[in-house]
Structures are given as structure tokens and as C-alpha cells.
Short mmCIF file of C-alpha atoms and ligand atoms in Angstrom, two decimals:
data_model
loop_
_atom_site.label_atom_id
_atom_site.label_comp_id
_atom_site.label_asym_id
_atom_site.label_seq_id
_atom_site.Cartn_x
_atom_site.Cartn_y
_atom_site.Cartn_z
CA MET A 404 -7.53 18.86 8.81
CA LYS A 405 -9.19 15.66 9.83
CA VAL A 406 -9.92 13.73 6.64
CA ALA A 407 -11.82 10.49 6.10
CA VAL A 408 -10.72 8.30 3.20
CA VAL A 409 -13.49 5.82 2.42
CA GLY A 410 -11.98 2.75 0.73
CA GLY A 411 -8.45 1.38 0.76
CA GLY A 412 -7.76 0.40 -2.86
CA TRP A 413 -4.79 1.94 -4.66
CA ALA A 414 -6.70 5.24 -5.02
CA GLY A 415 -7.49 5.40 -1.30
CA ILE A 416 -3.94 4.48 -0.34
CA ALA A 417 -2.55 7.19 -2.64
CA ALA A 418 -4.93 9.80 -1.20
CA ALA A 419 -4.24 8.75 2.40
CA VAL A 420 -0.46 8.84 2.03
CA ALA A 421 -0.52 12.23 0.26
CA LEU A 422 -2.80 13.74 2.92
CA ALA A 423 -0.77 12.30 5.80
CA ASP A 424 2.45 13.54 4.19
CA ALA A 425 0.90 17.00 4.01
CA GLY A 426 0.38 16.87 7.76
CA HIS A 427 -3.34 16.05 7.89
CA ASP A 428 -4.96 13.71 10.37
CA ILE A 429 -6.46 10.86 8.36
CA ALA A 430 -8.63 7.82 8.91
CA VAL A 431 -8.97 5.16 6.21
CA LEU A 432 -12.30 3.34 6.51
CA GLU A 433 -12.28 0.06 4.58
CA MET A 434 -15.14 -2.41 4.55
CA ALA A 435 -12.99 -5.48 3.83
CA PRO A 436 -10.73 -7.09 6.42
CA HIS A 437 -7.74 -5.88 4.36
CA ILE A 438 -6.85 -3.06 2.00
CA GLY A 439 -5.78 -3.38 -1.65
CA GLY A 440 -9.23 -3.47 -3.25
CA ARG A 441 -9.21 -5.19 -6.62
CA ALA A 442 -5.39 -5.34 -6.68
CA ARG A 443 -4.97 -7.84 -3.89
CA SER A 444 -3.81 -11.38 -3.28
CA VAL A 445 -6.18 -14.15 -2.31
CA ALA A 446 -5.46 -17.13 -0.10
CA GLY A 447 -3.26 -19.91 -1.47
CA GLU A 448 0.21 -21.31 -1.04
CA PRO A 449 1.80 -19.16 -2.34
CA PRO A 450 -1.07 -16.66 -2.58
CA TYR A 451 -2.90 -16.19 -5.87
CA ASP A 452 -3.50 -12.74 -7.29
CA ASN A 453 -7.10 -11.62 -7.61
CA GLY A 454 -6.15 -11.06 -11.22
CA GLN A 455 -2.86 -10.96 -13.04
CA HIS A 456 -1.76 -7.32 -13.04
CA ILE A 457 0.68 -5.72 -15.48
CA LEU A 458 2.26 -2.35 -14.82
CA ILE A 459 4.23 -0.42 -17.42
CA GLY A 460 7.16 1.95 -17.18
CA ALA A 461 4.82 4.91 -17.73
CA TYR A 462 3.11 4.25 -14.35
CA ARG A 463 5.27 6.89 -12.68
CA ASP A 464 2.93 7.87 -9.84
CA SER A 465 2.31 4.24 -8.86
CA LEU A 466 6.03 3.53 -8.81
CA ALA A 467 6.68 6.69 -6.76
CA LEU A 468 3.98 5.65 -4.27
CA MET A 469 5.57 2.23 -3.89
CA ARG A 470 8.95 3.85 -3.20
CA ARG A 471 7.32 6.22 -0.68
CA LEU A 472 6.11 3.17 1.24
CA GLY A 473 9.57 1.62 1.22
CA VAL A 474 8.95 -0.81 -1.64
CA ASP A 475 11.68 -1.14 -4.25
CA PRO A 476 9.97 -1.58 -7.64
CA GLY A 477 13.17 -3.15 -8.96
CA THR A 478 12.78 -5.98 -6.43
CA VAL A 479 9.06 -6.66 -6.61
CA LEU A 480 8.60 -6.15 -10.36
CA LYS A 481 10.34 -7.82 -13.28
CA ARG A 482 11.11 -5.22 -15.93
CA LEU A 483 11.04 -6.46 -19.53
CA PRO A 484 11.21 -4.56 -22.82
CA LEU A 485 7.76 -4.51 -24.44
CA ALA A 486 7.41 -7.73 -26.39
CA LEU A 487 4.32 -9.58 -27.55
CA PRO A 488 5.57 -13.09 -28.35
CA TYR A 489 3.00 -15.68 -29.41
CA PRO A 490 3.53 -19.43 -29.05
CA GLY A 491 6.14 -20.33 -31.67
CA GLU A 492 6.47 -16.73 -32.93
CA PRO A 493 8.79 -14.05 -31.56
CA GLY A 494 6.18 -11.33 -32.23
CA LEU A 495 6.74 -7.60 -31.90
CA CYS A 496 9.63 -6.66 -29.63
CA LEU A 497 10.77 -3.09 -28.98
CA PRO A 498 14.55 -2.69 -28.68
CA PRO A 499 15.98 -0.22 -26.15
CA GLY A 500 16.34 3.39 -27.25
CA PRO A 501 14.37 6.61 -27.69
CA PRO A 502 10.64 5.81 -28.08
CA LEU A 503 10.16 6.72 -31.74
CA VAL A 504 13.33 5.01 -32.88
CA SER A 505 12.56 1.96 -30.76
CA PHE A 506 9.01 1.62 -32.14
CA THR A 507 10.16 2.06 -35.73
CA ARG A 508 13.00 -0.43 -35.38
CA GLY A 509 10.79 -2.91 -33.54
CA VAL A 510 8.08 -2.81 -36.21
CA LEU A 511 10.53 -3.01 -39.13
CA ALA A 512 12.28 -5.99 -37.54
CA HIS A 513 9.02 -7.91 -37.05
CA HIS A 514 9.46 -10.43 -39.84
CA GLY A 515 6.30 -12.30 -38.87
CA TRP A 516 4.38 -9.51 -40.65
CA PRO A 517 4.61 -8.81 -44.40
CA LEU A 518 6.55 -5.63 -45.23
CA SER A 519 3.31 -3.93 -46.33
CA ALA A 520 1.84 -4.52 -42.84
CA ARG A 521 4.93 -3.10 -41.14
CA LEU A 522 4.92 0.00 -43.36
CA GLY A 523 1.15 0.39 -42.99
CA LEU A 524 1.42 0.38 -39.18
CA LEU A 525 4.28 2.89 -39.21
CA ALA A 526 2.31 5.19 -41.52
CA ALA A 527 -0.75 5.01 -39.24
CA ALA A 528 1.36 5.62 -36.12
CA GLY A 529 2.94 8.62 -37.87
CA GLY A 530 -0.55 10.00 -38.50
CA TRP A 531 -1.55 9.54 -34.85
CA LEU A 532 1.64 11.27 -33.77
CA ALA A 533 1.05 14.18 -36.17
CA ARG A 534 -2.45 14.64 -34.75
CA GLY A 535 -1.13 14.64 -31.17
CA PHE A 536 -2.74 11.24 -30.45
CA ARG A 537 -6.19 12.83 -30.44
CA CYS A 538 -9.27 11.78 -32.35
CA ASP A 539 -13.02 12.20 -32.40
CA GLU A 540 -14.35 11.05 -29.06
CA ALA A 541 -17.15 9.06 -30.73
CA LEU A 542 -14.69 6.78 -32.52
CA SER A 543 -14.15 3.17 -31.46
CA VAL A 544 -10.73 1.49 -31.60
CA ALA A 545 -12.01 -0.80 -34.38
CA GLU A 546 -13.07 2.25 -36.42
CA LEU A 547 -9.79 4.08 -35.73
CA CYS A 548 -7.77 1.09 -36.88
CA ALA A 549 -10.03 -0.11 -39.72
CA GLY A 550 -7.43 0.90 -42.33
CA LEU A 551 -4.55 -0.89 -40.61
CA PRO A 552 -3.15 -4.11 -42.06
CA ALA A 553 -4.99 -7.13 -40.65
CA ALA A 554 -1.84 -8.56 -39.03
CA ALA A 555 -1.21 -5.35 -37.07
CA ARG A 556 -4.83 -5.26 -35.91
CA ARG A 557 -4.83 -8.92 -34.87
CA ASP A 558 -1.40 -9.12 -33.22
CA LEU A 559 -1.02 -5.64 -31.75
CA VAL A 560 -4.10 -3.42 -31.63
CA GLU A 561 -6.66 -5.98 -30.46
CA PRO A 562 -4.56 -7.57 -27.66
CA LEU A 563 -3.29 -4.19 -26.44
CA CYS A 564 -6.78 -2.72 -26.49
CA VAL A 565 -8.39 -5.50 -24.52
CA ALA A 566 -5.45 -5.64 -22.08
CA ALA A 567 -5.34 -1.90 -21.41
CA LEU A 568 -9.03 -0.93 -21.69
CA ASN A 569 -10.61 -4.31 -20.82
CA THR A 570 -13.06 -3.55 -23.60
CA PRO A 571 -13.08 -5.26 -27.03
CA ALA A 572 -11.87 -3.04 -29.91
CA PRO A 573 -15.33 -2.61 -31.55
CA GLN A 574 -16.70 -1.14 -28.29
CA ALA A 575 -13.56 0.57 -26.93
CA SER A 576 -12.83 4.30 -26.90
CA ALA A 577 -10.24 5.23 -29.54
CA ARG A 578 -9.42 8.43 -27.71
CA VAL A 579 -8.43 6.63 -24.49
CA PHE A 580 -6.58 3.98 -26.50
CA LEU A 581 -4.51 6.63 -28.29
CA ARG A 582 -3.68 8.26 -24.97
CA VAL A 583 -2.43 4.93 -23.61
CA LEU A 584 -0.35 4.40 -26.77
CA LYS A 585 1.09 7.89 -26.46
CA ASP A 586 2.13 7.46 -22.84
CA ALA A 587 3.37 3.91 -23.26
CA LEU A 588 4.99 3.85 -26.68
CA PHE A 589 5.88 7.43 -27.45
CA SER A 590 6.83 9.05 -24.14
CA GLY A 591 10.06 8.81 -22.18
CA ALA A 592 12.57 6.00 -22.49
CA ASP A 593 11.43 2.82 -20.68
CA SER A 594 7.76 3.95 -20.63
CA ALA A 595 6.69 0.95 -22.67
CA ASP A 596 8.56 -1.54 -20.50
CA LEU A 597 6.39 -4.23 -18.98
CA LEU A 598 6.65 -4.49 -15.19
CA LEU A 599 5.41 -7.90 -14.11
CA PRO A 600 4.85 -8.58 -10.39
CA ARG A 601 7.24 -11.15 -8.98
CA ARG A 602 5.74 -10.99 -5.51
CA PRO A 603 2.08 -11.56 -4.55
CA LEU A 604 0.06 -8.47 -5.49
CA SER A 605 -0.65 -7.45 -1.88
CA GLU A 606 3.09 -7.09 -1.25
CA LEU A 607 3.37 -4.40 -3.92
CA LEU A 608 1.37 -1.80 -2.03
CA ALA A 609 -1.38 -2.97 0.32
CA GLY A 610 0.87 -4.80 2.79
CA PRO A 611 3.41 -1.99 3.15
CA ALA A 612 0.56 0.56 3.29
CA THR A 613 -1.11 -1.39 6.11
CA ALA A 614 2.07 -1.14 8.17
CA TRP A 615 2.60 2.51 7.24
CA LEU A 616 -0.96 3.59 8.09
CA GLY A 617 -1.01 1.72 11.39
CA GLU A 618 -3.82 2.94 13.65
CA ARG A 619 -5.11 5.30 10.98
CA LEU A 620 -6.60 2.24 9.28
CA ARG A 621 -10.05 1.06 10.33
CA LEU A 622 -10.82 -2.27 8.72
CA GLY A 623 -14.20 -3.98 8.47
CA ARG A 624 -15.95 -0.57 8.36
CA ARG A 625 -18.48 -0.26 5.55
CA VAL A 626 -19.44 3.40 5.53
CA GLN A 627 -23.20 3.76 5.53
CA SER A 628 -23.82 7.49 5.17
CA ILE A 629 -22.22 10.86 4.67
CA THR A 630 -23.97 14.02 5.73
CA PRO A 631 -23.00 17.63 5.11
CA GLY A 632 -20.59 19.08 7.49
CA TRP A 633 -18.89 16.48 6.94
CA ARG A 634 -20.08 13.56 9.03
CA VAL A 635 -19.19 10.00 8.16
CA ASP A 636 -21.58 7.66 9.94
CA GLY A 637 -21.99 10.47 12.46
CA GLU A 638 -18.28 11.19 13.04
CA ALA A 639 -17.15 14.72 12.14
CA PHE A 640 -14.39 15.30 9.54
CA ASP A 641 -13.19 18.45 7.76
CA ALA A 642 -13.11 16.69 4.39
CA VAL A 643 -13.95 13.31 2.86
CA VAL A 644 -12.38 11.38 -0.02
CA LEU A 645 -14.69 8.70 -1.40
CA ALA A 646 -12.20 6.14 -2.67
CA CYS A 647 -14.70 3.30 -2.86
CA SER A 648 -16.22 1.77 -6.00
CA SER A 649 -18.31 3.97 -8.31
CA VAL A 650 -21.45 2.11 -7.20
CA GLU A 651 -20.76 2.76 -3.51
CA ALA A 652 -19.67 6.35 -4.17
CA ALA A 653 -22.95 6.94 -6.02
CA ARG A 654 -24.91 5.49 -3.10
CA LEU A 655 -23.10 7.64 -0.53
CA ALA A 656 -23.07 10.85 -2.62
CA GLY A 657 -26.58 10.39 -4.02
CA PRO A 658 -28.46 12.45 -1.40
CA LEU A 659 -25.82 15.22 -1.55
CA ALA A 660 -25.07 15.49 -5.27
CA PRO A 661 -27.66 13.66 -7.41
CA ALA A 662 -26.15 14.72 -10.77
CA TRP A 663 -22.69 13.48 -9.81
CA ALA A 664 -24.15 10.25 -8.45
CA ALA A 665 -26.18 9.66 -11.62
CA THR A 666 -23.01 9.88 -13.75
CA ALA A 667 -21.16 7.47 -11.46
CA GLN A 668 -24.15 5.15 -11.36
CA ALA A 669 -24.41 5.04 -15.15
CA LEU A 670 -20.99 3.42 -15.63
CA ARG A 671 -21.16 -0.14 -16.94
CA PHE A 672 -18.63 -2.86 -16.15
CA GLU A 673 -16.58 -5.49 -17.93
CA PRO A 674 -15.50 -8.70 -16.21
CA ILE A 675 -12.03 -10.26 -16.21
CA VAL A 676 -11.61 -14.00 -15.66
CA THR A 677 -8.28 -15.46 -14.52
CA VAL A 678 -7.81 -19.20 -14.93
CA TYR A 679 -4.86 -20.71 -13.10
CA LEU A 680 -3.57 -23.98 -14.53
CA HIS A 681 -1.10 -26.23 -12.75
CA SER A 682 1.48 -28.28 -14.63
CA PRO A 683 4.53 -29.40 -12.62
CA GLY A 684 7.78 -29.23 -14.57
CA SER A 685 6.39 -27.10 -17.40
CA ALA A 686 7.69 -23.69 -18.44
CA LEU A 687 6.71 -21.23 -21.16
CA PRO A 688 9.28 -19.85 -23.61
CA ALA A 689 8.84 -16.41 -21.95
CA PRO A 690 7.31 -15.14 -18.66
CA MET A 691 4.37 -13.75 -20.67
CA LEU A 692 2.93 -14.90 -23.99
CA ALA A 693 0.13 -13.39 -26.05
CA LEU A 694 -2.51 -15.79 -27.31
CA ARG A 695 -4.96 -15.49 -30.19
CA GLU A 696 -8.48 -15.17 -28.88
CA GLY A 697 -11.25 -16.93 -30.75
CA PRO A 698 -14.71 -18.46 -30.32
CA GLN A 699 -13.15 -21.50 -28.58
CA ALA A 700 -10.09 -19.69 -27.20
CA PRO A 701 -10.95 -17.28 -24.39
CA ALA A 702 -7.50 -16.20 -23.12
CA GLN A 703 -5.48 -13.35 -24.62
CA PHE A 704 -2.40 -13.73 -22.39
CA VAL A 705 -0.70 -16.33 -20.23
CA PHE A 706 1.87 -15.75 -17.48
CA ASP A 707 4.37 -18.30 -16.18
CA HIS A 708 4.62 -17.70 -12.42
CA GLY A 709 7.66 -19.96 -12.18
CA GLN A 710 9.56 -17.34 -14.20
CA LEU A 711 8.12 -14.54 -12.09
CA GLY A 712 9.39 -15.57 -8.69
CA GLY A 713 6.15 -17.41 -7.88
CA ALA A 714 5.11 -21.03 -7.80
CA PRO A 715 6.83 -23.14 -10.51
CA GLY A 716 4.21 -24.94 -12.56
CA ARG A 717 1.54 -22.26 -11.99
CA PHE A 718 0.20 -20.51 -15.10
CA ALA A 719 -2.26 -17.58 -15.09
CA PHE A 720 -4.45 -17.31 -18.20
CA VAL A 721 -6.15 -13.92 -18.55
CA VAL A 722 -9.52 -13.45 -20.21
CA SER A 723 -10.24 -9.73 -20.47
CA GLY A 724 -13.51 -8.34 -21.84
CA ALA A 725 -14.90 -11.62 -20.55
CA ALA A 726 -18.65 -10.83 -20.57
CA PRO A 727 -19.56 -13.51 -23.19
CA TRP A 728 -17.67 -16.19 -21.25
CA VAL A 729 -19.19 -15.20 -17.92
CA GLU A 730 -22.62 -15.44 -19.56
CA ARG A 731 -22.14 -18.77 -21.31
CA GLY A 732 -19.91 -20.50 -18.66
CA GLY A 733 -17.28 -23.15 -19.31
CA CYS A 734 -14.45 -20.61 -19.41
CA ALA A 735 -11.95 -22.67 -17.38
CA GLU A 736 -12.51 -25.78 -19.50
CA ALA A 737 -12.17 -23.74 -22.71
CA VAL A 738 -8.91 -22.22 -21.42
CA LEU A 739 -7.60 -25.70 -20.61
CA ALA A 740 -8.42 -26.87 -24.14
CA GLN A 741 -6.78 -23.73 -25.58
CA ALA A 742 -3.67 -24.37 -23.46
CA LEU A 743 -3.45 -27.98 -24.64
CA ARG A 744 -3.84 -26.94 -28.30
CA GLU A 745 -1.44 -24.01 -28.32
CA LEU A 746 1.34 -24.76 -25.83
CA SER A 747 3.72 -27.60 -24.97
CA TRP A 748 3.51 -29.13 -21.51
CA ALA A 749 5.91 -31.37 -19.56
CA THR A 750 2.95 -32.79 -17.60
CA PRO A 751 -0.76 -32.52 -18.44
CA PRO A 752 -2.09 -29.20 -17.08
CA VAL A 753 -5.07 -29.24 -14.74
CA ILE A 754 -7.42 -26.46 -13.68
CA ASP A 755 -6.14 -25.10 -10.41
CA ARG A 756 -8.34 -22.09 -9.77
CA LEU A 757 -10.90 -19.88 -11.51
CA LEU A 758 -11.24 -16.27 -10.38
CA THR A 759 -14.03 -14.18 -11.88
CA GLU A 760 -14.16 -10.45 -11.14
CA LYS A 761 -17.53 -9.44 -12.58
CA ARG A 762 -16.95 -5.71 -12.07
CA ALA A 763 -13.26 -5.74 -12.90
CA THR A 764 -13.26 -2.33 -14.62
CA PHE A 765 -15.71 0.10 -16.15
CA ALA A 766 -16.40 -0.49 -19.84
CA CYS A 767 -14.25 2.14 -21.56
CA THR A 768 -16.55 3.07 -24.43
CA PRO A 769 -16.46 6.04 -26.85
CA GLY A 770 -17.83 9.34 -25.54
CA LEU A 771 -18.19 7.99 -22.02
CA ALA A 772 -19.04 10.61 -19.37
CA ARG A 773 -16.99 9.92 -16.24
CA PRO A 774 -17.65 11.79 -12.99
CA PRO A 775 -15.16 14.46 -11.90
CA ALA A 776 -13.13 14.26 -8.71
CA ARG A 777 -14.86 17.14 -6.97
CA ILE A 778 -18.35 16.37 -5.72
CA ALA A 779 -18.75 19.39 -3.42
CA PRO A 780 -16.35 21.63 -1.47
CA GLY A 781 -14.50 19.27 0.87
CA LEU A 782 -16.07 16.15 -0.68
CA TYR A 783 -14.00 14.39 -3.33
CA ALA A 784 -14.06 11.08 -5.14
CA ALA A 785 -11.03 9.01 -6.12
CA GLY A 786 -10.91 5.81 -8.11
CA ASP A 787 -9.95 4.42 -11.48
CA TYR A 788 -13.34 5.53 -12.90
CA ILE A 789 -12.88 9.26 -12.21
CA ALA A 790 -12.54 11.47 -15.30
CA GLY A 791 -9.00 11.32 -16.57
CA PRO A 792 -6.91 10.29 -19.53
CA TYR A 793 -6.52 6.65 -18.55
CA PRO A 794 -8.76 3.61 -18.62
CA ALA A 795 -9.33 1.72 -15.35
CA THR A 796 -5.77 1.01 -14.26
CA LEU A 797 -3.63 1.13 -11.16
CA GLU A 798 -2.02 4.32 -12.43
CA GLY A 799 -5.43 5.91 -13.08
CA ALA A 800 -6.49 5.02 -9.53
CA VAL A 801 -3.29 6.42 -7.98
CA ARG A 802 -3.51 9.64 -9.97
CA ALA A 803 -7.15 10.07 -8.97
CA GLY A 804 -6.18 9.56 -5.32
CA LEU A 805 -3.47 12.19 -5.54
CA ALA A 806 -5.80 14.67 -7.27
CA ALA A 807 -8.51 14.15 -4.64
CA ALA A 808 -6.03 14.68 -1.81
CA GLN A 809 -4.78 17.85 -3.44
CA GLY A 810 -8.31 19.13 -4.03
CA ALA A 811 -9.50 18.43 -0.50
CA ALA A 812 -6.44 20.16 0.96
CA ALA A 813 -6.87 23.15 -1.35
CA ASP A 814 -10.55 23.51 -0.41
CA ALA A 815 -9.66 23.46 3.27
CA ALA A 816 -6.96 26.07 2.75
CA GLY A 817 -9.74 28.24 1.40
CA GLY A 818 -8.25 29.39 -1.87
CA GLY A 819 -8.31 26.15 -3.80
CA THR A 820 -10.05 25.49 -7.05
CA GLY A 821 -10.19 21.85 -6.09
CA ALA A 822 -8.71 18.97 -8.05
CA LYS A 823 -7.17 20.07 -11.32
CA GLY A 824 -9.65 19.96 -14.15
CA ALA A 825 -12.52 18.90 -11.93
CA ALA A 826 -15.68 20.89 -12.56
CA SER A 827 -17.83 20.36 -9.51
CA GLY A 828 -20.53 17.79 -10.00
CA SER A 829 -20.73 17.78 -13.78
CA PRO A 830 -19.56 14.83 -15.86
CA THR A 831 -16.29 15.15 -17.73
CA LYS A 832 -15.18 13.56 -20.98
CA THR A 833 -11.76 12.13 -21.59
CA PRO A 834 -9.41 15.07 -22.20
C1 FAD B 1498 -8.80 -9.11 -12.61
C2 FAD B 1498 -8.25 -7.72 -12.75
C3 FAD B 1498 -7.11 -7.49 -13.51
C4 FAD B 1498 -6.59 -6.20 -13.63
N1 FAD B 1498 -5.45 -6.01 -14.35
C5 FAD B 1498 -4.87 -4.78 -14.35
C6 FAD B 1498 -3.61 -4.60 -14.95
O1 FAD B 1498 -3.00 -5.52 -15.51
N2 FAD B 1498 -3.05 -3.35 -14.90
C7 FAD B 1498 -3.67 -2.30 -14.29
O2 FAD B 1498 -3.11 -1.20 -14.25
N3 FAD B 1498 -4.90 -2.45 -13.73
C8 FAD B 1498 -5.50 -3.66 -13.74
N4 FAD B 1498 -6.71 -3.83 -13.14
C9 FAD B 1498 -7.43 -2.65 -12.62
C10 FAD B 1498 -6.96 -2.26 -11.23
O3 FAD B 1498 -7.00 -3.36 -10.35
C11 FAD B 1498 -7.89 -1.18 -10.71
O4 FAD B 1498 -7.91 -0.11 -11.63
C12 FAD B 1498 -7.50 -0.61 -9.36
O5 FAD B 1498 -7.18 -1.63 -8.44
C13 FAD B 1498 -8.65 0.25 -8.84
O6 FAD B 1498 -8.32 0.80 -7.57
P1 FAD B 1498 -9.38 1.71 -6.82
O7 FAD B 1498 -8.72 2.15 -5.58
O8 FAD B 1498 -9.88 2.75 -7.77
O9 FAD B 1498 -10.65 0.78 -6.52
P2 FAD B 1498 -10.78 -0.59 -5.63
O10 FAD B 1498 -9.54 -1.38 -5.76
O11 FAD B 1498 -12.04 -1.19 -6.10
O12 FAD B 1498 -10.90 -0.06 -4.15
C14 FAD B 1498 -12.09 0.37 -3.56
C15 FAD B 1498 -12.09 -0.02 -2.09
O13 FAD B 1498 -13.22 0.55 -1.44
C16 FAD B 1498 -13.74 -0.38 -0.53
N5 FAD B 1498 -15.15 0.02 -0.27
C17 FAD B 1498 -16.18 -0.02 -1.13
N6 FAD B 1498 -17.29 0.48 -0.54
C18 FAD B 1498 -16.94 0.87 0.70
C19 FAD B 1498 -17.65 1.45 1.79
N7 FAD B 1498 -18.94 1.80 1.69
N8 FAD B 1498 -16.98 1.70 2.94
C20 FAD B 1498 -15.67 1.38 3.08
N9 FAD B 1498 -14.94 0.80 2.06
C21 FAD B 1498 -15.58 0.56 0.90
C22 FAD B 1498 -13.56 -1.72 -1.23
O14 FAD B 1498 -13.61 -2.80 -0.32
C23 FAD B 1498 -12.19 -1.52 -1.88
O15 FAD B 1498 -11.15 -1.94 -1.02
C24 FAD B 1498 -7.27 -5.11 -13.02
C25 FAD B 1498 -8.42 -5.33 -12.27
C26 FAD B 1498 -8.90 -6.62 -12.12
C27 FAD B 1498 -10.14 -6.84 -11.31
#
């Protein structure tokens, strides 16, 4: 088959590699001068990341894709046991061991919380486990966790929710949150481990994929139209994978599948702001610290690049669910003030760079209808927004890319039912 992959983010790369490995003739059409999409580096010395990215041990398909492209995750990622230290407080830290035992021991050993809070969290987690980590799809994370002790909500649920779903707990889908908890905290050993990039983001996948794809990559090509048959800007292909943003996929698929396009078009977005501060000679007590968000404190996490193989003295402050700050402005100055209040510095920090990604991820709200992978026979969509168990993440994008590749190949073989679980054209809720 000759297959066009439109868009070279992690979803497009995953689809392209899977299709090429299956022996198909592929072309990746990417409108930017480089691939990587939202998970890319931007110019600087050393390069900055478009946003600080965290992977976890449960991201098995992403890690497998990196290995397939010759990247050793052990070299480019720093693996740490899940820990949420706050400035001056050790915070929750999960010891090694089987997931349930590790979680229980970690919570019981967290002496920053009163015993009642530790027991309350364990009781709630036991209830989630007993119910198979499922809940009413209309429930928000804040509603799900309303009965939890305040300390567990403030120091665990709220930061994890905004980090994983990029949506504040009162607006975030409890069902997706529970699925993330299940895969991260209660699946195989090491699933909860944090994997922090210690190379610029583009070196994790996009750079090696560029070399691997070679002439199959067509950069600077914004696809304008797709017509049945399938023709991409007039060129004939046997199948097409739309691995571009939901907005672009809706534009391209609109004339062919209006219902699918309407679902993709209806997704709303949440911004993420990354503020880089520079402070020569300074270091944090850990490569990553959680921070308490508040009306004058935008950032929820800070990363010390000096401890992550990057530039010493460079600190990335992450503001997820950043819509209010994007609206009111002054985010970088507020982060600087927060940094001065909450952390110790060897030299006064200064604002180095502000990166605002207005459409960082879709807003992962309760009951959200996400479009399925299959648009029409031979026409598939891949991306972190496609219906699936995960919020907008690298792993969600990679899995969607693999499912689209599989569906397109199955359609071409004639007997396929398309991507697993993908009802053609109709929106799908989180399973
Ligand atoms: C600041 C920030 C922080 C994040 N942090 C994390 C994190 O810690 N952990 C995590 O797992 N995830 C994180 N994410 C989410 C993660 O980056 C995304 O889920 C993932 O990169 C999405 O990949 P994708 O391939 O679905 O889409 P994209 O990366 O958006 O790729 C789509 C590609 O299609 C191209 N394109 C669009 N239209 C066309 C067209 N018409 N023709 C040709 N090409 C086109 C675009 O240029 C782009 O390269 C973060 C995202 C941001 C922005």
C-alpha cells in the first residue's frame, strides 16, 4: 500500500514506523520544517523544550517506539521512583516493590500527613480498586475526591490531575483520572516511575525518526485537501492517516465525514505555560519539585535542568491548566515571585524565557465525546485527542498512531474491522 501520514508528531511517527515496518510505502507530510509536533525542542543553547515533558514507566508503547528507532530510554531519560517532594518537605515517595504494596507503604510512611489522612486515602484507593477504577462518566475529579482528606487532595490529587489531564480537578474527568491512576500506580512494577528527559526533547524521538524516515519525509508541506479515492492534494494514495491536530483533521475530513469532523471540532483546549528561570550556581534539592498553586502562585512543578543533564542554572516552571494566567497576563513575573518566596537561590533568578502553548492539550472534561480513529474505510485519524483511555499524552498519541496504522492496513487487506474499538464516524466516550 501507498499510505500518506499527514503530520509528524509522536502519533504520526508511530503510525509511519508501524506502516513502514509492515512493508508499506509511506510518505509523511509535515507542515513545519521539522517533525516532533508539540513535543519538540526550540532554539537555544542548549535547546529549550517547547514544554517540560514527563513520561512514566507505564508509557510502554512510547518506550518501545524509541527503542525501535535506536534510542535507549535508559540514556535519554532519568528514571526516578514516583516522589512528589515540596520545598522543605519530603512529600509522598513510593518505595520499590509490587504496586499495591509500594503505594500502601509510601502513603503510610508519609509523615507530613496526619494518620487520618493517610488512612483515608488508602481507604478511598481500596474503593477505587474494588470498583475496577471505573466511575460514572459525568463525575469530575473534584467530585470523585470530595470525601478525601484535604491534605491528600491538595498534595496528591490536585497536582497529579493537573499534570496528567492538564485540566483543573473541578473540571477534569474522574473516569480518565482513575484510568491514569490505575495504569501508573496499580499496574506492573516500575509503572509509576517518573522518566524525566535528560536530552533535549527532539532527541527523544523526532531527531532519530527524521534520520530513520529519510526521503519518506516531506517537510514544509501543509496538506490542503483530501478527496475520496484517496487523493492528498491531488496525489493518489491507498490509505491516509490524519495525524495532524484535531482542528486540522476536522478541516480536512469535514467534506468527507461531517459528523466525525463536528466531534473533532468541538474539542476545547487548555494552555500550558513554561517559564524558564536562570540562576547560575543554584540547584534544587531534587530534579523535580511540586509546588503549591495559588492565586499568586501559578506553577505546580519546577524542574532543575542542571540535574537532568541540561544547562546548569536553568529551571523550568510548569503552569498547567493555565487559561486564567494566559487571560490575565503577568505569568512569568508571578512565577519569578513564587520562586523567590518558596525556594532558596545561590544567585537571584531572572526570567530567561516564557513559552506559551495555547492549545497544549484538549480539555479533558467529564463525559467528553472524542472522535474515533476510523473516519472512513482507508481514512484514519491519529492523535492524542482520539477516543481512548488516556488524556492528551505522548503515550495516548503513540497508541493512536499504532491503532490507525493497524486499521488502515486491515482495511486494505480487505477483511479488517479497522482500528480496535473504532466505530466509524461516531463519537466515542472514554472506555
Ligand atoms: C507544553 C506541553 C507540555 C506537555 N507535557 C506533557 C507531559 O509531561 N507528558 C505527556 O505525556 N504529554 C505532554 N504533553 C502532550 C504531548 O506533547 C502531546 O500529547 C503529543 O505531543 C501529541 O502528539 P500528536 O502527534 O497527537 O500531535 P502534534 O504533536 O500536535 O502533531 C501534529 C503534527 O501535525 C502537523 N500538522 C498539522 N496540520 C497539518 C497539515 N495540514 N499538514 C501537514 N502537517 C500538519 C503539525 O505541524 C504537527 O507536527 C505536553 C504538551 C505540551 C504542549
